[in-house]
Amino acid sequence: MTETAPRPTLEAVAERAGVSRATVSRVVNGAHGVRDALAERVRRAVEELGYVPNHAARSLVTRRHQAVAVVAAEPETRVFADPYFAQQLRGISKELTAHDNQLVLLLTEGREDHARVGRYLAGGHVDGALVFSLHLHDPLPGLVRSAGVPTVFGGRPDWDDGRGDVVYVDSDNRGGARSAVQHLAGL
């Protein structure tokens, strides 16, 4: 069995660059206040050693996970076969990637899945959630909200009371239908 070499540490980068651990941390995290020459030495040491920041350690400090859950209240056969969902997931993934975030896909088919998703979100694994394909009287939005995770719903939840504390993205289907009928009636 081949043993892998230990991952380079922040301390190893600091030693190679001839700077303090704090300086390496500031450069790696994109903070300001490090002279250009020192920052360049740190970046060179990072590259030479192949240093990759420890995401778990970073999350403990920042309380950010760089991950967003996409919750779809549909069976996996529909999510992966329906071009609508594929298009949504591609767009979401592209935007998350541009912001150095990961997509965590959570699918629900029934109440037992709802409970699992609620526990996962409440466990602090993600920084936010996008919830799609809700159904009338769906318990999922309540579970997501009680998890305390910032959430955007795809479609207006049926329990939105208009106070403005529910964030959602929706199409104006009634307005679109009205415009279509008015256009056709005017021909």
PDB file of N, CA and C in Angstrom, residues 66-138:
ATOM      1  N   GLN A  66     -19.447  27.674   2.216  1.00  0.00           N
ATOM      2  CA  GLN A  66     -19.344  27.830   0.766  1.00  0.00           C
ATOM      3  C   GLN A  66     -20.140  26.736   0.045  1.00  0.00           C
ATOM      4  N   ALA A  67     -21.331  26.475   0.562  1.00  0.00           N
ATOM      5  CA  ALA A  67     -22.216  25.483  -0.036  1.00  0.00           C
ATOM      6  C   ALA A  67     -23.659  25.954   0.109  1.00  0.00           C
ATOM      7  N   VAL A  68     -24.435  25.727  -0.934  1.00  0.00           N
ATOM      8  CA  VAL A  68     -25.851  26.082  -0.935  1.00  0.00           C
ATOM      9  C   VAL A  68     -26.641  24.838  -1.333  1.00  0.00           C
ATOM     10  N   ALA A  69     -27.674  24.537  -0.568  1.00  0.00           N
ATOM     11  CA  ALA A  69     -28.524  23.387  -0.874  1.00  0.00           C
ATOM     12  C   ALA A  69     -29.574  23.786  -1.900  1.00  0.00           C
ATOM     13  N   VAL A  70     -29.773  22.927  -2.864  1.00  0.00           N
ATOM     14  CA  VAL A  70     -30.900  23.055  -3.782  1.00  0.00           C
ATOM     15  C   VAL A  70     -31.837  21.909  -3.426  1.00  0.00           C
ATOM     16  N   VAL A  71     -33.013  22.264  -2.943  1.00  0.00           N
ATOM     17  CA  VAL A  71     -33.989  21.269  -2.499  1.00  0.00           C
ATOM     18  C   VAL A  71     -35.099  21.207  -3.543  1.00  0.00           C
ATOM     19  N   ALA A  72     -35.288  20.036  -4.121  1.00  0.00           N
ATOM     20  CA  ALA A  72     -36.351  19.848  -5.112  1.00  0.00           C
ATOM     21  C   ALA A  72     -37.334  18.821  -4.569  1.00  0.00           C
ATOM     22  N   ALA A  73     -38.578  19.234  -4.446  1.00  0.00           N
ATOM     23  CA  ALA A  73     -39.621  18.356  -3.911  1.00  0.00           C
ATOM     24  C   ALA A  73     -40.204  17.502  -5.032  1.00  0.00           C
ATOM     25  N   GLU A  74     -39.336  16.700  -5.627  1.00  0.00           N
ATOM     26  CA  GLU A  74     -39.722  15.836  -6.744  1.00  0.00           C
ATOM     27  C   GLU A  74     -38.902  14.552  -6.688  1.00  0.00           C
ATOM     28  N   PRO A  75     -39.418  13.475  -7.275  1.00  0.00           N
ATOM     29  CA  PRO A  75     -38.617  12.248  -7.352  1.00  0.00           C
ATOM     30  C   PRO A  75     -37.420  12.450  -8.281  1.00  0.00           C
ATOM     31  N   GLU A  76     -36.354  11.722  -8.009  1.00  0.00           N
ATOM     32  CA  GLU A  76     -35.140  11.888  -8.808  1.00  0.00           C
ATOM     33  C   GLU A  76     -35.377  11.594 -10.284  1.00  0.00           C
ATOM     34  N   THR A  77     -36.282  10.673 -10.599  1.00  0.00           N
ATOM     35  CA  THR A  77     -36.543  10.366 -12.002  1.00  0.00           C
ATOM     36  C   THR A  77     -37.054  11.596 -12.745  1.00  0.00           C
ATOM     37  N   ARG A  78     -37.843  12.412 -12.080  1.00  0.00           N
ATOM     38  CA  ARG A  78     -38.350  13.625 -12.724  1.00  0.00           C
ATOM     39  C   ARG A  78     -37.260  14.695 -12.802  1.00  0.00           C
ATOM     40  N   VAL A  79     -36.517  14.878 -11.726  1.00  0.00           N
ATOM     41  CA  VAL A  79     -35.491  15.927 -11.691  1.00  0.00           C
ATOM     42  C   VAL A  79     -34.456  15.703 -12.786  1.00  0.00           C
ATOM     43  N   PHE A  80     -34.032  14.452 -12.973  1.00  0.00           N
ATOM     44  CA  PHE A  80     -32.977  14.191 -13.944  1.00  0.00           C
ATOM     45  C   PHE A  80     -33.494  14.000 -15.367  1.00  0.00           C
ATOM     46  N   ALA A  81     -34.799  13.823 -15.546  1.00  0.00           N
ATOM     47  CA  ALA A  81     -35.356  13.632 -16.885  1.00  0.00           C
ATOM     48  C   ALA A  81     -35.982  14.903 -17.450  1.00  0.00           C
ATOM     49  N   ASP A  82     -36.406  15.802 -16.594  1.00  0.00           N
ATOM     50  CA  ASP A  82     -37.123  17.002 -17.019  1.00  0.00           C
ATOM     51  C   ASP A  82     -36.139  18.109 -17.397  1.00  0.00           C
ATOM     52  N   PRO A  83     -36.188  18.594 -18.640  1.00  0.00           N
ATOM     53  CA  PRO A  83     -35.257  19.649 -19.068  1.00  0.00           C
ATOM     54  C   PRO A  83     -35.356  20.923 -18.225  1.00  0.00           C
ATOM     55  N   TYR A  84     -36.529  21.196 -17.658  1.00  0.00           N
ATOM     56  CA  TYR A  84     -36.685  22.379 -16.812  1.00  0.00           C
ATOM     57  C   TYR A  84     -35.721  22.313 -15.629  1.00  0.00           C
ATOM     58  N   PHE A  85     -35.710  21.166 -14.941  1.00  0.00           N
ATOM     59  CA  PHE A  85     -34.837  21.032 -13.780  1.00  0.00           C
ATOM     60  C   PHE A  85     -33.367  21.061 -14.187  1.00  0.00           C
ATOM     61  N   ALA A  86     -33.051  20.404 -15.293  1.00  0.00           N
ATOM     62  CA  ALA A  86     -31.656  20.402 -15.759  1.00  0.00           C
ATOM     63  C   ALA A  86     -31.185  21.824 -16.026  1.00  0.00           C
ATOM     64  N   GLN A  87     -32.026  22.616 -16.650  1.00  0.00           N
ATOM     65  CA  GLN A  87     -31.689  24.007 -16.948  1.00  0.00           C
ATOM     66  C   GLN A  87     -31.518  24.811 -15.656  1.00  0.00           C
ATOM     67  N   GLN A  88     -32.417  24.605 -14.711  1.00  0.00           N
ATOM     68  CA  GLN A  88     -32.315  25.298 -13.424  1.00  0.00           C
ATOM     69  C   GLN A  88     -31.016  24.931 -12.716  1.00  0.00           C
ATOM     70  N   LEU A  89     -30.718  23.643 -12.650  1.00  0.00           N
ATOM     71  CA  LEU A  89     -29.510  23.192 -11.954  1.00  0.00           C
ATOM     72  C   LEU A  89     -28.243  23.704 -12.626  1.00  0.00           C
ATOM     73  N   ARG A  90     -28.224  23.716 -13.953  1.00  0.00           N
ATOM     74  CA  ARG A  90     -27.051  24.261 -14.669  1.00  0.00           C
ATOM     75  C   ARG A  90     -26.849  25.727 -14.333  1.00  0.00           C
ATOM     76  N   GLY A  91     -27.921  26.498 -14.369  1.00  0.00           N
ATOM     77  CA  GLY A  91     -27.817  27.927 -14.065  1.00  0.00           C
ATOM     78  C   GLY A  91     -27.386  28.183 -12.635  1.00  0.00           C
ATOM     79  N   ILE A  92     -27.969  27.457 -11.701  1.00  0.00           N
ATOM     80  CA  ILE A  92     -27.613  27.617 -10.289  1.00  0.00           C
ATOM     81  C   ILE A  92     -26.160  27.223 -10.071  1.00  0.00           C
ATOM     82  N   SER A  93     -25.767  26.087 -10.626  1.00  0.00           N
ATOM     83  CA  SER A  93     -24.396  25.609 -10.455  1.00  0.00           C
ATOM     84  C   SER A  93     -23.386  26.599 -11.022  1.00  0.00           C
ATOM     85  N   LYS A  94     -23.684  27.131 -12.185  1.00  0.00           N
ATOM     86  CA  LYS A  94     -22.770  28.094 -12.816  1.00  0.00           C
ATOM     87  C   LYS A  94     -22.605  29.334 -11.939  1.00  0.00           C
ATOM     88  N   GLU A  95     -23.696  29.835 -11.402  1.00  0.00           N
ATOM     89  CA  GLU A  95     -23.633  31.037 -10.565  1.00  0.00           C
ATOM     90  C   GLU A  95     -22.928  30.753  -9.242  1.00  0.00           C
ATOM     91  N   LEU A  96     -23.212  29.616  -8.638  1.00  0.00           N
ATOM     92  CA  LEU A  96     -22.530  29.260  -7.387  1.00  0.00           C
ATOM     93  C   LEU A  96     -21.031  29.105  -7.616  1.00  0.00           C
ATOM     94  N   THR A  97     -20.656  28.454  -8.714  1.00  0.00           N
ATOM     95  CA  THR A  97     -19.240  28.273  -9.032  1.00  0.00           C
ATOM     96  C   THR A  97     -18.547  29.615  -9.198  1.00  0.00           C
ATOM     97  N   ALA A  98     -19.217  30.568  -9.820  1.00  0.00           N
ATOM     98  CA  ALA A  98     -18.633  31.904 -10.007  1.00  0.00           C
ATOM     99  C   ALA A  98     -18.358  32.580  -8.669  1.00  0.00           C
ATOM    100  N   HIS A  99     -19.064  32.162  -7.623  1.00  0.00           N
ATOM    101  CA  HIS A  99     -18.867  32.724  -6.283  1.00  0.00           C
ATOM    102  C   HIS A  99     -18.142  31.741  -5.361  1.00  0.00           C
ATOM    103  N   ASP A 100     -17.462  30.749  -5.965  1.00  0.00           N
ATOM    104  CA  ASP A 100     -16.667  29.759  -5.232  1.00  0.00           C
ATOM    105  C   ASP A 100     -17.495  29.018  -4.185  1.00  0.00           C
ATOM    106  N   ASN A 101     -18.727  28.668  -4.570  1.00  0.00           N
ATOM    107  CA  ASN A 101     -19.620  27.901  -3.704  1.00  0.00           C
ATOM    108  C   ASN A 101     -19.963  26.579  -4.382  1.00  0.00           C
ATOM    109  N   GLN A 102     -20.351  25.611  -3.580  1.00  0.00           N
ATOM    110  CA  GLN A 102     -20.729  24.297  -4.080  1.00  0.00           C
ATOM    111  C   GLN A 102     -22.238  24.118  -3.996  1.00  0.00           C
ATOM    112  N   LEU A 103     -22.765  23.320  -4.907  1.00  0.00           N
ATOM    113  CA  LEU A 103     -24.179  22.981  -4.911  1.00  0.00           C
ATOM    114  C   LEU A 103     -24.356  21.636  -4.206  1.00  0.00           C
ATOM    115  N   VAL A 104     -25.268  21.586  -3.259  1.00  0.00           N
ATOM    116  CA  VAL A 104     -25.625  20.339  -2.585  1.00  0.00           C
ATOM    117  C   VAL A 104     -27.071  20.043  -2.973  1.00  0.00           C
ATOM    118  N   LEU A 105     -27.290  18.973  -3.706  1.00  0.00           N
ATOM    119  CA  LEU A 105     -28.626  18.638  -4.198  1.00  0.00           C
ATOM    120  C   LEU A 105     -29.338  17.715  -3.215  1.00  0.00           C
ATOM    121  N   LEU A 106     -30.511  18.146  -2.762  1.00  0.00           N
ATOM    122  CA  LEU A 106     -31.332  17.362  -1.835  1.00  0.00           C
ATOM    123  C   LEU A 106     -32.696  17.136  -2.480  1.00  0.00           C
ATOM    124  N   LEU A 107     -33.041  15.889  -2.727  1.00  0.00           N
ATOM    125  CA  LEU A 107     -34.318  15.551  -3.352  1.00  0.00           C
ATOM    126  C   LEU A 107     -35.255  14.961  -2.310  1.00  0.00           C
ATOM    127  N   THR A 108     -36.527  15.304  -2.420  1.00  0.00           N
ATOM    128  CA  THR A 108     -37.515  14.771  -1.481  1.00  0.00           C
ATOM    129  C   THR A 108     -38.663  14.138  -2.251  1.00  0.00           C
ATOM    130  N   GLU A 109     -39.055  12.955  -1.812  1.00  0.00           N
ATOM    131  CA  GLU A 109     -40.193  12.278  -2.432  1.00  0.00           C
ATOM    132  C   GLU A 109     -41.334  12.057  -1.455  1.00  0.00           C
ATOM    133  N   GLY A 110     -41.075  12.193  -0.175  1.00  0.00           N
ATOM    134  CA  GLY A 110     -42.118  11.945   0.813  1.00  0.00           C
ATOM    135  C   GLY A 110     -41.745  12.521   2.162  1.00  0.00           C
ATOM    136  N   ARG A 111     -42.604  12.304   3.131  1.00  0.00           N
ATOM    137  CA  ARG A 111     -42.403  12.881   4.470  1.00  0.00           C
ATOM    138  C   ARG A 111     -41.092  12.443   5.117  1.00  0.00           C
ATOM    139  N   GLU A 112     -40.697  11.175   4.907  1.00  0.00           N
ATOM    140  CA  GLU A 112     -39.433  10.732   5.509  1.00  0.00           C
ATOM    141  C   GLU A 112     -38.253  11.502   4.912  1.00  0.00           C
ATOM    142  N   ASP A 113     -38.341  11.859   3.647  1.00  0.00           N
ATOM    143  CA  ASP A 113     -37.300  12.681   3.024  1.00  0.00           C
ATOM    144  C   ASP A 113     -37.343  14.104   3.563  1.00  0.00           C
ATOM    145  N   HIS A 114     -38.544  14.618   3.805  1.00  0.00           N
ATOM    146  CA  HIS A 114     -38.673  15.972   4.358  1.00  0.00           C
ATOM    147  C   HIS A 114     -37.944  16.071   5.689  1.00  0.00           C
ATOM    148  N   ALA A 115     -38.143  15.080   6.546  1.00  0.00           N
ATOM    149  CA  ALA A 115     -37.487  15.088   7.859  1.00  0.00           C
ATOM    150  C   ALA A 115     -35.968  15.039   7.701  1.00  0.00           C
ATOM    151  N   ARG A 116     -35.489  14.216   6.778  1.00  0.00           N
ATOM    152  CA  ARG A 116     -34.047  14.105   6.528  1.00  0.00           C
ATOM    153  C   ARG A 116     -33.476  15.436   6.059  1.00  0.00           C
ATOM    154  N   VAL A 117     -34.148  16.074   5.119  1.00  0.00           N
ATOM    155  CA  VAL A 117     -33.693  17.365   4.602  1.00  0.00           C
ATOM    156  C   VAL A 117     -33.713  18.415   5.707  1.00  0.00           C
ATOM    157  N   GLY A 118     -34.767  18.427   6.501  1.00  0.00           N
ATOM    158  CA  GLY A 118     -34.841  19.370   7.617  1.00  0.00           C
ATOM    159  C   GLY A 118     -33.681  19.203   8.579  1.00  0.00           C
ATOM    160  N   ARG A 119     -33.351  17.946   8.910  1.00  0.00           N
ATOM    161  CA  ARG A 119     -32.219  17.683   9.815  1.00  0.00           C
ATOM    162  C   ARG A 119     -30.902  18.124   9.190  1.00  0.00           C
ATOM    163  N   TYR A 120     -30.737  17.846   7.906  1.00  0.00           N
ATOM    164  CA  TYR A 120     -29.492  18.216   7.226  1.00  0.00           C
ATOM    165  C   TYR A 120     -29.304  19.732   7.242  1.00  0.00           C
ATOM    166  N   LEU A 121     -30.354  20.452   6.889  1.00  0.00           N
ATOM    167  CA  LEU A 121     -30.258  21.911   6.864  1.00  0.00           C
ATOM    168  C   LEU A 121     -30.032  22.476   8.261  1.00  0.00           C
ATOM    169  N   ALA A 122     -30.720  21.946   9.250  1.00  0.00           N
ATOM    170  CA  ALA A 122     -30.554  22.426  10.627  1.00  0.00           C
ATOM    171  C   ALA A 122     -29.169  22.104  11.169  1.00  0.00           C
ATOM    172  N   GLY A 123     -28.502  21.110  10.585  1.00  0.00           N
ATOM    173  CA  GLY A 123     -27.168  20.711  11.029  1.00  0.00           C
ATOM    174  C   GLY A 123     -26.068  21.678  10.652  1.00  0.00           C
ATOM    175  N   GLY A 124     -26.397  22.730   9.922  1.00  0.00           N
ATOM    176  CA  GLY A 124     -25.406  23.748   9.598  1.00  0.00           C
ATOM    177  C   GLY A 124     -24.420  23.361   8.515  1.00  0.00           C
ATOM    178  N   HIS A 125     -24.830  22.512   7.581  1.00  0.00           N
ATOM    179  CA  HIS A 125     -23.928  22.064   6.523  1.00  0.00           C
ATOM    180  C   HIS A 125     -23.843  23.033   5.349  1.00  0.00           C
ATOM    181  N   VAL A 126     -24.819  23.922   5.233  1.00  0.00           N
ATOM    182  CA  VAL A 126     -24.876  24.837   4.091  1.00  0.00           C
ATOM    183  C   VAL A 126     -25.149  26.256   4.572  1.00  0.00           C
ATOM    184  N   ASP A 127     -24.833  27.214   3.712  1.00  0.00           N
ATOM    185  CA  ASP A 127     -25.041  28.625   4.044  1.00  0.00           C
ATOM    186  C   ASP A 127     -26.424  29.122   3.654  1.00  0.00           C
ATOM    187  N   GLY A 128     -27.119  28.388   2.818  1.00  0.00           N
ATOM    188  CA  GLY A 128     -28.440  28.801   2.373  1.00  0.00           C
ATOM    189  C   GLY A 128     -29.094  27.686   1.590  1.00  0.00           C
ATOM    190  N   ALA A 129     -30.356  27.911   1.211  1.00  0.00           N
ATOM    191  CA  ALA A 129     -31.098  26.895   0.462  1.00  0.00           C
ATOM    192  C   ALA A 129     -31.960  27.558  -0.602  1.00  0.00           C
ATOM    193  N   LEU A 130     -32.040  26.898  -1.744  1.00  0.00           N
ATOM    194  CA  LEU A 130     -32.978  27.248  -2.809  1.00  0.00           C
ATOM    195  C   LEU A 130     -33.965  26.087  -2.860  1.00  0.00           C
ATOM    196  N   VAL A 131     -35.254  26.376  -2.714  1.00  0.00           N
ATOM    197  CA  VAL A 131     -36.259  25.316  -2.638  1.00  0.00           C
ATOM    198  C   VAL A 131     -37.214  25.452  -3.820  1.00  0.00           C
ATOM    199  N   PHE A 132     -37.322  24.387  -4.628  1.00  0.00           N
ATOM    200  CA  PHE A 132     -38.125  24.411  -5.847  1.00  0.00           C
ATOM    201  C   PHE A 132     -39.189  23.334  -5.843  1.00  0.00           C
ATOM    202  N   SER A 133     -40.158  23.544  -6.718  1.00  0.00           N
ATOM    203  CA  SER A 133     -41.195  22.566  -7.018  1.00  0.00           C
ATOM    204  C   SER A 133     -42.041  22.220  -5.801  1.00  0.00           C
ATOM    205  N   LEU A 134     -42.467  23.265  -5.121  1.00  0.00           N
ATOM    206  CA  LEU A 134     -43.335  23.063  -3.961  1.00  0.00           C
ATOM    207  C   LEU A 134     -44.743  22.708  -4.426  1.00  0.00           C
ATOM    208  N   HIS A 135     -45.440  21.994  -3.575  1.00  0.00           N
ATOM    209  CA  HIS A 135     -46.798  21.571  -3.882  1.00  0.00           C
ATOM    210  C   HIS A 135     -47.755  22.186  -2.867  1.00  0.00           C
ATOM    211  N   LEU A 136     -49.027  22.266  -3.231  1.00  0.00           N
ATOM    212  CA  LEU A 136     -50.039  22.843  -2.351  1.00  0.00           C
ATOM    213  C   LEU A 136     -50.032  22.124  -0.997  1.00  0.00           C
ATOM    214  N   HIS A 137     -50.032  22.896   0.064  1.00  0.00           N
ATOM    215  CA  HIS A 137     -50.009  22.385   1.443  1.00  0.00           C
ATOM    216  C   HIS A 137     -48.766  21.537   1.733  1.00  0.00           C
ATOM    217  N   ASP A 138     -47.674  21.851   1.067  1.00  0.00           N
ATOM    218  CA  ASP A 138     -46.412  21.133   1.241  1.00  0.00           C
ATOM    219  C   ASP A 138     -45.800  21.501   2.594  1.00  0.00           C
TER     220      ASP A 138
END
